[in-house]
Amino acid sequence: MTETHRQDEAPTSDPPTSPAPTPAETSTTTTNEAPAPGGAPAERVAYQTGGLRLVLLVLGGLVVGLLGSWWLLGMILGIGLMIFLHELGHFVTAKWSGMKVTQFFIGFGPRIWSFQRGETEYGVKVLPVGAYVRVIGMNNLDEVDPADEARTYRQQSFPKRLLVVSAGSLAHFAQAFVLLVVLLGVVGVPGGSLTRAPSAGAAGFDITSVSADSPAREAGLRQGDRIVAVDGEDASRFDDLPAAISAHDVGDTVELTVKRAGDTRTLAATLGPRPEGIGGTPGSTFLGVVSRAFYPDKSLGVGGAIVAAPGETARFLGQSVTALAGVFSPNGLGDMTDNVTNARSDRAARDSGEQPSAATSDREQHRLLSIVGVVRLGAQIGEQEGPALLLLLFFEMNIFIGLFNMLPLPPLDGGHAAVAVYERVRSRPGRRYHADFTKLLPLTYAVVMGLVVLFVATLYLDFVNPLSLNG
């Protein structure tokens, strides 16, 4: 997130998503300040105090790992690195473009620790809900020293401005690309693809595992069984069983024709509701068998993964755009509102062992997670599933954040990009057009308020009715 403020005004307190600095930021320490007791310059005392706060922050992280979970600490550090690389993209491109960058901070609110190098102050703040790089002269409301005007964002060429504001999302897409290469080339994924369904295969459904406490287990299905028919209808291809099961309702009884060790037998299974956290739509019809016979984990090798990753990333981006549009559609926002309204009753029903209804499962598909929910879920994934699925989670997070950040709305980076494009269209040879940001302030405030509401709503959901791999 690139940010700016009027240098001749006292900055005001800001919510986590607001670009304005907090009262703790209203001045930077300088060597000509009045000396502190003992004769030490005020700057040195401030930095020593900041260093102590940094040590306390590190110790707090170690406590989280020792008393909580090392996976939890790993998630926090992983998200911190992801945010850092986002801002590093803005910082490096702004410096390369000749712009003046005065601050590079991780977090918002009061400083925990900072230091000055050249014209830029680097540091960490108390609220770990984002980060920012402060580039001078982002718009016509940002007053700067006339001597620095040539180094403002607004005076740079259109390609440089567009590069700087897009660099954060580009950094996320670069991270996603690297993670995808590792997943495809080293770890291996089912069928060697995240976006394409594996081949159906020519034989029936070979069971490689049966879920505990599932209808399949109660019916007597075992690992190694091959299901070849459902209710007497041929199921000779791999896709036939999932299609037949999804055509039934929860509570229906189906007859499964099974081949076992050369013998053919018929077993009856009463379908149940799909538990949460195992893939698919919670509450949908569920049998409880898994087959990896036709789509085993396949590693493409690093070279093959590099070749496949661009197409995989492009397809996943398309799927993510569709999903994001669904979340922010009228129906998606309505479902989000219902999730918040029914959070306590949904949690009570889950705690009592009641399976969610189809309507509840459908509306929870449009649920977003706060940073708290993501950290908690990621720690569970690490503990229960291992690092492979955690890499997949970070891949998906980078794609989502990269897309969301480029929505053409101020104060998101996509809003700055949209303004840059508009200014380019309105400009004429020899006459540079600069947008009047006072006209955008109402929209900016509305978007900020919307982001605050979204942040509070997702945080409320993640505390009252947290998602879990265990349902």
XYZ file of C-alpha atoms in Angstrom:
471
model
C 0.000 0.000 0.000
C 1.508 3.315 -1.029
C 0.524 6.243 1.147
C 0.797 9.993 1.510
C -0.201 12.816 3.851
C -0.117 16.595 3.911
C 3.177 17.520 5.492
C 1.890 20.847 6.788
C -0.932 19.299 8.808
C -0.995 17.259 11.991
C -1.895 13.714 10.972
C -4.868 12.167 12.679
C -5.431 8.768 14.225
C -6.239 6.071 11.705
C -8.072 2.746 11.559
C -5.990 -0.254 10.490
C -6.837 0.151 6.816
C -6.472 3.942 6.680
C -3.402 5.506 5.104
C -3.199 8.345 7.611
C -0.483 8.087 10.267
C -1.295 7.909 13.953
C -0.463 10.600 16.529
C 2.676 8.616 17.371
C 3.892 9.396 13.854
C 3.452 13.145 13.920
C 7.161 13.765 14.322
C 10.400 11.964 13.584
C 13.382 12.108 15.893
C 16.304 14.296 14.808
C 19.780 14.844 16.161
C 19.101 18.497 17.005
C 16.406 17.753 19.569
C 16.873 18.721 23.203
C 19.178 16.297 24.999
C 17.675 13.754 27.324
C 18.791 13.371 30.939
C 22.422 12.371 31.081
C 23.280 14.338 27.972
C 22.206 11.708 25.398
C 20.422 13.077 22.320
C 16.664 12.473 22.277
C 17.036 10.472 19.054
C 19.388 7.987 20.694
C 17.085 7.507 23.698
C 14.094 6.944 21.392
C 15.959 4.341 19.366
C 17.167 2.555 22.496
C 13.575 2.363 23.726
C 12.453 1.122 20.335
C 15.138 -1.535 20.472
C 13.787 -2.767 23.806
C 10.272 -2.966 22.364
C 11.641 -4.959 19.430
C 13.307 -7.407 21.819
C 10.018 -7.777 23.687
C 8.244 -8.434 20.377
C 10.721 -11.199 19.510
C 10.354 -12.720 22.968
C 6.585 -12.607 22.558
C 6.945 -14.581 19.331
C 9.025 -17.209 21.088
C 6.374 -17.471 23.800
C 3.733 -18.062 21.103
C 5.843 -20.875 19.688
C 6.699 -22.468 23.038
C 3.323 -22.199 24.741
C 1.063 -22.201 21.704
C 2.176 -23.722 18.425
C 5.241 -23.398 16.243
C 2.895 -23.679 13.268
C 1.014 -20.659 14.627
C 4.260 -18.699 14.884
C 5.200 -19.887 11.402
C 1.911 -18.578 10.003
C 2.469 -15.185 11.640
C 5.993 -14.969 10.258
C 4.865 -16.210 6.845
C 2.146 -13.573 6.574
C 4.611 -10.950 7.804
C 7.055 -11.963 5.057
C 4.281 -11.866 2.463
C 3.318 -8.325 3.503
C 6.972 -7.261 3.617
C 7.548 -8.453 0.040
C 4.426 -6.567 -1.077
C 5.770 -3.315 0.318
C 9.270 -4.099 -0.900
C 7.817 -4.150 -4.411
C 6.493 -0.597 -3.943
C 9.720 0.531 -2.290
C 12.141 -0.844 -4.891
C 10.161 0.409 -7.888
C 9.641 3.840 -6.301
C 13.370 4.171 -5.602
C 14.209 2.950 -9.111
C 11.796 5.505 -10.552
C 13.517 8.350 -8.682
C 10.693 8.976 -6.219
C 11.352 10.019 -2.633
C 10.286 7.417 -0.070
C 10.169 8.727 3.492
C 8.796 5.716 5.389
C 8.681 1.920 5.134
C 6.696 0.388 8.003
C 5.238 -3.011 8.817
C 2.010 -2.565 10.778
C -0.031 0.482 11.782
C -0.453 2.560 14.917
C 2.285 3.518 17.415
C 5.872 2.603 16.628
C 7.437 -0.429 18.237
C 10.844 0.141 16.671
C 12.325 2.188 13.841
C 15.583 3.481 12.428
C 16.611 6.065 9.836
C 18.733 5.295 6.795
C 19.222 8.169 4.414
C 15.902 9.801 3.618
C 13.797 6.781 4.650
C 12.621 5.661 8.080
C 12.153 1.902 8.482
C 10.296 0.218 11.310
C 7.592 -1.903 12.885
C 4.306 -0.739 14.414
C 1.978 -2.273 16.928
C -1.009 -3.393 14.776
C 0.047 -6.267 12.457
C -2.808 -5.764 9.976
C -0.855 -4.465 7.008
C 2.060 -2.275 6.023
C 2.815 0.817 3.985
C 5.468 2.683 2.032
C 5.119 6.477 2.090
C 5.954 8.098 -1.247
C 5.752 11.902 -1.374
C 3.394 13.711 -3.724
C 0.946 10.898 -4.451
C -1.715 13.456 -5.437
C -2.512 17.149 -5.510
C -3.482 17.153 -1.810
C 0.024 16.172 -0.725
C 2.077 19.351 -0.221
C 5.829 18.842 -0.442
C 8.952 20.958 -0.319
C 9.347 22.639 -3.736
C 12.883 21.260 -3.825
C 11.433 17.731 -3.782
C 8.672 18.307 -6.329
C 10.639 16.668 -9.147
C 10.858 13.485 -7.062
C 7.154 13.218 -6.269
C 5.004 10.401 -7.558
C 2.746 12.795 -9.432
C 5.591 14.195 -11.536
C 6.772 10.830 -12.863
C 5.855 9.341 -16.214
C 2.735 7.208 -16.613
C 4.661 3.895 -16.939
C 6.617 4.600 -13.752
C 3.518 5.552 -11.776
C 1.643 2.498 -12.992
C 4.600 0.259 -12.151
C 4.949 1.615 -8.602
C 1.283 1.244 -7.657
C 1.039 -2.209 -9.265
C 4.290 -3.517 -7.773
C 2.647 -4.784 -4.570
C 0.231 -7.045 -6.433
C 2.972 -8.070 -8.853
C 5.011 -9.146 -5.821
C 2.093 -11.310 -4.665
C 1.778 -12.919 -8.088
C 5.539 -13.556 -8.132
C 5.293 -15.228 -4.720
C 2.361 -17.313 -5.937
C 4.366 -18.372 -9.006
C 7.306 -19.540 -6.874
C 5.004 -21.422 -4.485
C 3.265 -23.069 -7.434
C 6.578 -24.208 -8.915
C 7.436 -25.807 -5.562
C 4.016 -27.463 -5.333
C 4.020 -28.790 -8.902
C 7.709 -29.533 -9.243
C 8.820 -30.717 -5.805
C 5.846 -31.628 -3.594
C 3.493 -32.947 -6.272
C -0.274 -32.439 -6.488
C -3.109 -34.789 -7.555
C -2.859 -35.290 -11.290
C -0.081 -32.711 -11.527
C -2.526 -29.791 -11.722
C -4.381 -27.475 -9.345
C -6.894 -26.263 -11.925
C -7.655 -29.191 -14.213
C -9.697 -32.207 -13.181
C -7.823 -35.481 -13.512
C -8.753 -37.887 -16.287
C -11.789 -39.948 -15.457
C -10.021 -43.205 -16.207
C -11.571 -46.266 -17.770
C -12.172 -48.437 -14.721
C -14.426 -48.149 -11.709
C -13.849 -46.326 -8.466
C -10.974 -48.069 -6.630
C -11.185 -47.235 -2.915
C -7.870 -46.245 -1.375
C -9.303 -45.084 1.986
C -12.594 -45.111 3.899
C -13.445 -42.226 6.239
C -13.988 -43.041 9.890
C -17.597 -42.897 11.141
C -18.848 -42.583 7.550
C -21.755 -44.263 5.738
C -19.179 -46.206 3.711
C -17.591 -47.612 6.875
C -20.996 -48.594 8.283
C -21.901 -50.294 4.989
C -18.775 -52.432 5.153
C -16.738 -50.897 2.339
C -13.002 -51.472 2.579
C -9.774 -50.232 1.115
C -9.150 -52.064 -2.161
C -12.844 -52.429 -3.064
C -13.885 -51.334 -6.542
C -17.381 -49.830 -6.928
C -18.721 -50.713 -10.391
C -22.464 -49.935 -10.093
C -24.858 -47.776 -8.054
C -28.498 -48.910 -7.694
C -27.889 -51.293 -10.545
C -26.717 -48.509 -12.877
C -23.295 -48.914 -14.468
C -20.497 -46.963 -12.745
C -17.607 -48.254 -14.801
C -15.889 -44.885 -15.082
C -14.267 -43.001 -12.243
C -16.634 -40.021 -12.482
C -19.788 -42.151 -12.260
C -19.775 -42.682 -8.481
C -19.527 -38.983 -7.448
C -22.255 -38.099 -9.970
C -24.555 -40.859 -8.678
C -24.031 -39.910 -5.021
C -24.625 -36.189 -5.629
C -27.941 -37.041 -7.353
C -29.300 -38.378 -4.036
C -30.357 -36.608 -0.854
C -28.997 -37.032 2.655
C -30.723 -40.027 4.230
C -31.225 -41.949 0.970
C -30.057 -45.540 0.853
C -28.112 -46.666 -2.210
C -27.078 -50.148 -3.338
C -23.418 -50.405 -4.326
C -22.110 -53.205 -6.493
C -18.585 -53.901 -5.310
C -15.785 -56.123 -6.572
C -13.583 -57.469 -3.801
C -10.763 -59.990 -4.332
C -12.390 -61.358 -7.467
C -15.881 -61.633 -5.940
C -18.856 -59.353 -6.643
C -21.196 -58.345 -3.832
C -23.883 -55.748 -3.125
C -23.714 -53.443 -0.102
C -26.311 -50.923 1.100
C -25.212 -47.508 2.358
C -27.366 -44.772 3.872
C -25.903 -41.441 2.765
C -25.078 -38.851 5.406
C -24.252 -35.127 5.410
C -20.729 -34.145 4.386
C -18.676 -32.965 7.392
C -16.819 -29.675 7.230
C -13.121 -29.429 6.509
C -12.729 -32.408 4.158
C -13.464 -30.762 0.806
C -16.761 -30.328 -0.984
C -19.831 -28.524 0.254
C -20.519 -29.154 3.959
C -23.928 -30.785 4.429
C -24.082 -32.262 0.922
C -24.603 -35.987 0.373
C -21.641 -37.952 1.636
C -20.519 -41.568 1.290
C -16.998 -41.343 2.709
C -14.653 -43.051 0.260
C -11.530 -41.733 -1.425
C -9.790 -42.961 -4.546
C -6.423 -41.804 -5.770
C -6.065 -44.578 -8.319
C -6.435 -42.253 -11.291
C -4.974 -39.060 -9.882
C -2.027 -39.803 -7.603
C 0.188 -36.984 -6.412
C 2.339 -36.217 -9.423
C 5.548 -34.196 -9.381
C 6.426 -32.509 -12.667
C 10.016 -31.683 -11.735
C 11.222 -28.095 -11.453
C 11.630 -27.680 -15.208
C 8.183 -29.064 -15.976
C 6.667 -26.984 -13.190
C 8.187 -23.763 -14.579
C 6.647 -24.571 -17.961
C 3.241 -25.463 -16.485
C 3.055 -22.716 -13.844
C 2.090 -19.770 -16.138
C -0.951 -21.592 -17.509
C -1.900 -22.898 -14.076
C -1.580 -19.412 -12.583
C -3.667 -17.848 -15.363
C -6.446 -20.416 -14.919
C -6.399 -20.027 -11.145
C -6.565 -16.242 -11.539
C -9.672 -16.663 -13.701
C -11.289 -18.932 -11.134
C -10.367 -16.487 -8.354
C -11.897 -13.540 -10.220
C -15.153 -15.491 -10.506
C -15.039 -16.384 -6.804
C -14.251 -12.792 -5.782
C -17.125 -11.489 -7.907
C -19.406 -13.979 -6.177
C -18.332 -12.860 -2.708
C -19.027 -9.188 -3.479
C -22.178 -9.784 -5.501
C -25.540 -8.842 -3.917
C -26.138 -12.509 -3.054
C -22.628 -12.870 -1.651
C -22.951 -9.774 0.519
C -26.356 -10.980 1.684
C -24.839 -14.328 2.656
C -22.050 -12.513 4.484
C -24.628 -10.519 6.439
C -26.528 -13.707 7.282
C -23.301 -15.360 8.436
C -22.712 -12.518 10.882
C -26.333 -12.465 12.045
C -26.449 -16.221 12.601
C -22.891 -16.676 13.875
C -23.858 -17.585 17.447
C -26.649 -19.967 16.462
C -24.423 -21.630 13.823
C -21.723 -22.123 16.449
C -24.215 -23.535 18.950
C -25.546 -25.976 16.334
C -22.026 -27.095 15.438
C -21.055 -27.552 19.098
C -24.137 -29.721 19.635
C -23.068 -31.995 16.785
C -25.857 -30.867 14.449
C -24.893 -30.946 10.782
C -25.415 -27.646 8.913
C -28.354 -27.405 6.537
C -27.819 -27.036 2.804
C -28.812 -23.360 3.051
C -26.259 -22.769 5.806
C -23.558 -24.532 3.825
C -24.378 -22.485 0.720
C -24.128 -19.130 2.473
C -20.887 -20.108 4.211
C -19.322 -20.497 0.773
C -19.286 -16.664 0.639
C -17.488 -16.296 3.950
C -14.192 -14.425 4.135
C -11.561 -14.921 6.818
C -9.866 -12.205 8.829
C -6.134 -12.335 9.454
C -6.931 -14.053 12.775
C -8.961 -16.738 11.026
C -6.293 -17.304 8.383
C -3.553 -17.678 11.012
C -5.634 -20.099 13.068
C -6.676 -22.186 10.047
C -3.139 -22.217 8.676
C -1.783 -23.471 11.999
C -4.336 -26.298 11.957
C -3.405 -27.202 8.390
C 0.257 -27.327 9.331
C -0.355 -29.476 12.399
C -2.784 -31.925 10.764
C -1.821 -31.990 7.091
C 1.810 -30.866 6.986
C 3.618 -28.204 4.984
C 2.341 -29.189 1.508
C -1.200 -27.900 2.059
C 0.219 -24.891 3.867
C 2.099 -23.957 0.687
C -1.186 -24.255 -1.184
C -2.860 -21.931 1.346
C -0.162 -19.290 0.867
C -0.439 -19.662 -2.913
C -4.177 -18.986 -2.727
C -3.693 -16.096 -0.289
C -1.190 -14.377 -2.582
C -3.508 -14.695 -5.572
C -6.500 -13.354 -3.623
C -4.655 -10.427 -2.040
C -3.010 -9.531 -5.334
C -6.401 -9.425 -7.061
C -8.234 -7.659 -4.235
C -5.548 -4.992 -3.954
C -5.968 -4.094 -7.645
C -9.679 -3.373 -7.420
C -10.066 0.096 -9.013
C -11.142 1.767 -5.779
C -9.238 4.324 -3.677
C -7.322 3.948 -1.408
C -6.382 0.501 -2.776
C -3.444 0.341 -5.161
C -5.886 -0.420 -7.956
C -7.529 2.936 -7.261
C -4.193 4.701 -7.779
C -3.710 2.713 -10.987
C -7.159 3.730 -12.227
C -6.382 7.393 -11.540
C -3.057 7.086 -13.380
C -4.844 5.643 -16.415
C -7.484 8.387 -16.272
C -4.819 11.079 -16.082
C -3.046 9.552 -19.062
C -6.266 9.569 -21.103
C -6.997 13.212 -20.193
C -3.447 14.422 -20.849
C -2.464 16.006 -24.152
C 0.966 16.552 -25.736
C 2.652 19.307 -23.767
C -0.214 19.524 -21.259
C -0.128 17.088 -18.331
C -3.458 16.467 -16.614
C -3.580 15.934 -12.825
C -6.749 14.596 -11.211
C -8.305 16.594 -8.377
C -8.347 14.211 -5.426
C -10.780 16.363 -3.463
C -13.475 14.970 -5.768
C -12.417 11.425 -4.874
C -12.467 11.939 -1.113
C -16.135 10.912 -0.626
C -15.512 7.664 -2.529
C -12.267 7.091 -0.628
C -13.974 7.546 2.743
C -16.805 5.228 1.671
C -14.364 2.507 0.598
C -12.349 2.867 3.814
C -15.519 2.544 5.863
C -16.514 -0.502 3.842
C -13.118 -2.089 4.477
C -13.420 -1.338 8.199
C -16.883 -2.949 8.295
C -15.559 -5.967 6.397
C -12.592 -6.247 8.751
C -14.794 -6.065 11.855
C -17.340 -8.522 10.413
C -14.748 -11.146 9.504
C -12.979 -10.705 12.839
C -16.296 -11.157 14.664
C -17.031 -14.339 12.705
C -13.579 -15.762 13.354
C -13.976 -15.269 17.104
C -17.647 -16.253 17.486
C -17.894 -19.017 14.872
C -14.347 -19.954 13.803
C -13.756 -22.259 10.866
C -11.901 -25.440 11.658
C -10.546 -28.433 9.769
C -12.403 -30.559 12.276
C -15.746 -28.901 11.685
